Amino acid sequence: MLIPKSHPRAKSLYIREKLVNGYKSGLVVEEGLLAHGRGEMFDYLIGEKTSENALKAIKAAALALILAKSPVISVNGNFVALCSKEIVQLAKIINAKIEVNLFYASEKRKKVIAKVLKKNGAKEILGLDPKSSTKIPKLDSARRIVDKNGIFSADVVLVPLEDGDRTIALEKFGKKIITFDLNPLSRTAQTADITIVDNVIRGMKLLVETCKKLAKKKDLKDDGFNNKKNLAQATLVIKKNLRRMTHA
Ligand code: PTJ
């Protein structure tokens, strides 16, 4: 579909098109299109732009990823359809492993995802070799299967567009969780250590830039980020926009 640049929602339609193309090329499942629609709705409510609270969370996420001993970027279909280039860039800057971990697991889709990431420069993709797989305790979905050398042994895991059960299980298993979720009320958003309430397509670019800048600095320290407080600010952005839109 040709989207005219002058269309008032051109950016949002362009993102939607990326997802649809991802679906057609076998990266994304039907349910991923639904998840995207949910995201679009929250993106509309936050004003389709990166807010101050998202920038704060991005800085905290960059610090946590740079200071991590074994960071892992967990990828699913939607994330790769929207951010394949940035995933590989981020992994290189912070020296992280990339692991495919799907909710609607399929060997075929895992291979398509790995191929796209390799085309973008990734050297190694975990989550494909059953010989090095193990299980995350207290989790039922296919997402409990992880790589021994990846998510299983990571200290910090970036898990965007995630389902609540897995975030809770990973937290209980002692992992520091960073997520992107446009819905500040979702269980993942509420459970993670650092929630970036922004569209992953905007936020990942900023996370890559922030990591690039901070990685050059010495004596980096945790900045005392408070996720609950930041989520409250994200909810306030939605409230303010609703008030403005409805003249209430
Ligand atoms: O590829 P798979 O099999 O692993 O499946 C991936 C999906 C996304 C289908 C699966 O993880 C899923 O069903 O996710 P949920 O439970 O629908 O959660 C997705 C969350 O991400 C929701 O809270 C959405 O609001 C949010 N979201 C959707 N699109 C974006 C987003 N957050 C940030 N950026 C987006 N572009």
mmCIF file of C-alpha atoms in Angstrom, residues 89-214:
data_model
loop_
_atom_site.group_PDB
_atom_site.id
_atom_site.type_symbol
_atom_site.label_atom_id
_atom_site.label_comp_id
_atom_site.label_asym_id
_atom_site.label_seq_id
_atom_site.Cartn_x
_atom_site.Cartn_y
_atom_site.Cartn_z
ATOM 1 C CA GLN A 89 22.906 -2.966 16.503
ATOM 2 C CA LEU A 90 21.992 -3.107 20.195
ATOM 3 C CA ALA A 91 23.416 -6.617 20.632
ATOM 4 C CA LYS A 92 26.744 -5.444 19.209
ATOM 5 C CA ILE A 93 26.982 -2.317 21.382
ATOM 6 C CA ILE A 94 26.151 -4.009 24.686
ATOM 7 C CA ASN A 95 27.687 -7.371 23.769
ATOM 8 C CA ALA A 96 24.407 -9.235 24.254
ATOM 9 C CA LYS A 97 23.196 -12.573 22.986
ATOM 10 C CA ILE A 98 20.050 -12.725 20.862
ATOM 11 C CA GLU A 99 17.600 -15.536 21.606
ATOM 12 C CA VAL A 100 14.404 -16.417 19.733
ATOM 13 C CA ASN A 101 11.620 -17.184 22.194
ATOM 14 C CA LEU A 102 8.098 -17.499 20.841
ATOM 15 C CA PHE A 103 4.702 -17.602 22.486
ATOM 16 C CA TYR A 104 3.190 -19.396 19.470
ATOM 17 C CA ALA A 105 6.212 -21.623 18.973
ATOM 18 C CA SER A 106 7.031 -23.048 15.540
ATOM 19 C CA GLU A 107 10.362 -24.332 14.275
ATOM 20 C CA LYS A 108 9.662 -22.899 10.827
ATOM 21 C CA ARG A 109 9.022 -19.387 12.176
ATOM 22 C CA LYS A 110 12.117 -19.559 14.408
ATOM 23 C CA LYS A 111 14.204 -20.214 11.299
ATOM 24 C CA VAL A 112 12.608 -17.327 9.357
ATOM 25 C CA ILE A 113 13.289 -15.001 12.317
ATOM 26 C CA ALA A 114 16.929 -16.156 12.581
ATOM 27 C CA LYS A 115 17.405 -15.674 8.833
ATOM 28 C CA VAL A 116 16.159 -12.070 8.956
ATOM 29 C CA LEU A 117 18.425 -11.261 11.909
ATOM 30 C CA LYS A 118 21.439 -12.847 10.216
ATOM 31 C CA LYS A 119 20.697 -10.864 7.060
ATOM 32 C CA ASN A 120 20.937 -7.783 9.281
ATOM 33 C CA GLY A 121 24.365 -8.816 10.559
ATOM 34 C CA ALA A 122 23.710 -11.069 13.578
ATOM 35 C CA LYS A 123 26.425 -13.700 14.007
ATOM 36 C CA GLU A 124 24.725 -16.126 16.384
ATOM 37 C CA ILE A 125 21.069 -16.675 17.249
ATOM 38 C CA LEU A 126 20.160 -18.801 20.272
ATOM 39 C CA GLY A 127 16.899 -20.658 20.815
ATOM 40 C CA LEU A 128 17.139 -22.886 17.756
ATOM 41 C CA ASP A 129 19.200 -25.804 19.017
ATOM 42 C CA PRO A 130 17.173 -28.312 21.093
ATOM 43 C CA LYS A 131 20.439 -29.783 22.440
ATOM 44 C CA SER A 132 21.206 -26.629 24.381
ATOM 45 C CA SER A 133 17.650 -26.027 25.602
ATOM 46 C CA THR A 134 16.339 -26.184 29.146
ATOM 47 C CA LYS A 135 13.230 -24.982 31.027
ATOM 48 C CA ILE A 136 12.307 -21.939 33.090
ATOM 49 C CA PRO A 137 10.512 -23.209 36.203
ATOM 50 C CA LYS A 138 6.886 -22.257 37.026
ATOM 51 C CA LEU A 139 5.899 -21.483 33.433
ATOM 52 C CA ASP A 140 3.480 -23.447 31.229
ATOM 53 C CA SER A 141 3.649 -21.829 27.777
ATOM 54 C CA ALA A 142 6.148 -22.732 25.038
ATOM 55 C CA ARG A 143 8.145 -19.770 26.251
ATOM 56 C CA ARG A 144 9.490 -21.846 29.158
ATOM 57 C CA ILE A 145 11.957 -23.491 26.727
ATOM 58 C CA VAL A 146 15.108 -21.397 26.757
ATOM 59 C CA ASP A 147 18.762 -21.749 25.841
ATOM 60 C CA LYS A 148 21.132 -22.819 28.648
ATOM 61 C CA ASN A 149 23.700 -20.284 27.435
ATOM 62 C CA GLY A 150 21.159 -17.536 26.809
ATOM 63 C CA ILE A 151 18.113 -16.542 28.851
ATOM 64 C CA PHE A 152 18.685 -19.341 31.395
ATOM 65 C CA SER A 153 22.049 -17.946 32.490
ATOM 66 C CA ALA A 154 21.412 -14.243 31.794
ATOM 67 C CA ASP A 155 21.306 -11.589 34.518
ATOM 68 C CA VAL A 156 19.426 -8.965 32.469
ATOM 69 C CA VAL A 157 16.868 -9.818 29.766
ATOM 70 C CA LEU A 158 15.218 -7.424 27.327
ATOM 71 C CA VAL A 159 11.784 -8.919 26.554
ATOM 72 C CA PRO A 160 9.586 -6.599 24.490
ATOM 73 C CA LEU A 161 5.883 -7.246 23.753
ATOM 74 C CA GLU A 162 5.794 -9.942 26.350
ATOM 75 C CA ASP A 163 3.039 -11.913 28.070
ATOM 76 C CA GLY A 164 2.607 -11.476 31.811
ATOM 77 C CA ASP A 165 3.159 -15.093 32.856
ATOM 78 C CA ARG A 166 6.622 -15.234 31.407
ATOM 79 C CA THR A 167 7.672 -11.909 32.865
ATOM 80 C CA ILE A 168 6.542 -13.069 36.313
ATOM 81 C CA ALA A 169 8.334 -16.443 35.914
ATOM 82 C CA LEU A 170 11.563 -14.785 34.754
ATOM 83 C CA GLU A 171 11.434 -12.308 37.638
ATOM 84 C CA LYS A 172 10.924 -15.167 40.128
ATOM 85 C CA PHE A 173 13.881 -16.893 38.521
ATOM 86 C CA GLY A 174 16.018 -13.868 39.470
ATOM 87 C CA LYS A 175 16.319 -12.072 36.133
ATOM 88 C CA LYS A 176 16.244 -8.301 35.784
ATOM 89 C CA ILE A 177 13.566 -7.639 33.172
ATOM 90 C CA ILE A 178 13.439 -4.727 30.765
ATOM 91 C CA THR A 179 10.414 -4.467 28.487
ATOM 92 C CA PHE A 180 8.763 -2.278 25.894
ATOM 93 C CA ASP A 181 5.002 -2.208 26.355
ATOM 94 C CA LEU A 182 2.639 0.502 25.142
ATOM 95 C CA ASN A 183 0.111 -0.593 27.748
ATOM 96 C CA PRO A 184 1.294 0.701 31.150
ATOM 97 C CA LEU A 185 -1.408 -1.390 32.856
ATOM 98 C CA SER A 186 -0.412 -4.799 31.431
ATOM 99 C CA ARG A 187 0.940 -7.441 33.804
ATOM 100 C CA THR A 188 4.286 -7.331 32.013
ATOM 101 C CA ALA A 189 4.486 -3.554 32.349
ATOM 102 C CA GLN A 190 3.624 -3.805 36.044
ATOM 103 C CA THR A 191 5.988 -6.717 36.802
ATOM 104 C CA ALA A 192 9.129 -5.731 34.884
ATOM 105 C CA ASP A 193 11.999 -3.876 36.566
ATOM 106 C CA ILE A 194 12.137 -1.320 33.767
ATOM 107 C CA THR A 195 9.132 -0.710 31.499
ATOM 108 C CA ILE A 196 9.548 1.539 28.492
ATOM 109 C CA VAL A 197 6.030 2.730 27.628
ATOM 110 C CA ASP A 198 6.718 3.570 24.005
ATOM 111 C CA ASN A 199 6.272 2.052 20.584
ATOM 112 C CA VAL A 200 9.180 -0.349 20.238
ATOM 113 C CA ILE A 201 9.867 1.030 16.756
ATOM 114 C CA ARG A 202 10.604 4.496 18.202
ATOM 115 C CA GLY A 203 12.034 3.337 21.531
ATOM 116 C CA MET A 204 14.566 0.855 20.134
ATOM 117 C CA LYS A 205 16.216 3.558 18.010
ATOM 118 C CA LEU A 206 16.568 5.724 21.119
ATOM 119 C CA LEU A 207 17.821 2.807 23.216
ATOM 120 C CA VAL A 208 20.530 2.079 20.622
ATOM 121 C CA GLU A 209 21.582 5.762 20.587
ATOM 122 C CA THR A 210 21.600 5.991 24.393
ATOM 123 C CA CYS A 211 23.653 2.794 24.747
ATOM 124 C CA LYS A 212 26.113 4.074 22.141
ATOM 125 C CA LYS A 213 26.648 7.290 24.148
ATOM 126 C CA LEU A 214 26.773 5.693 27.614
#
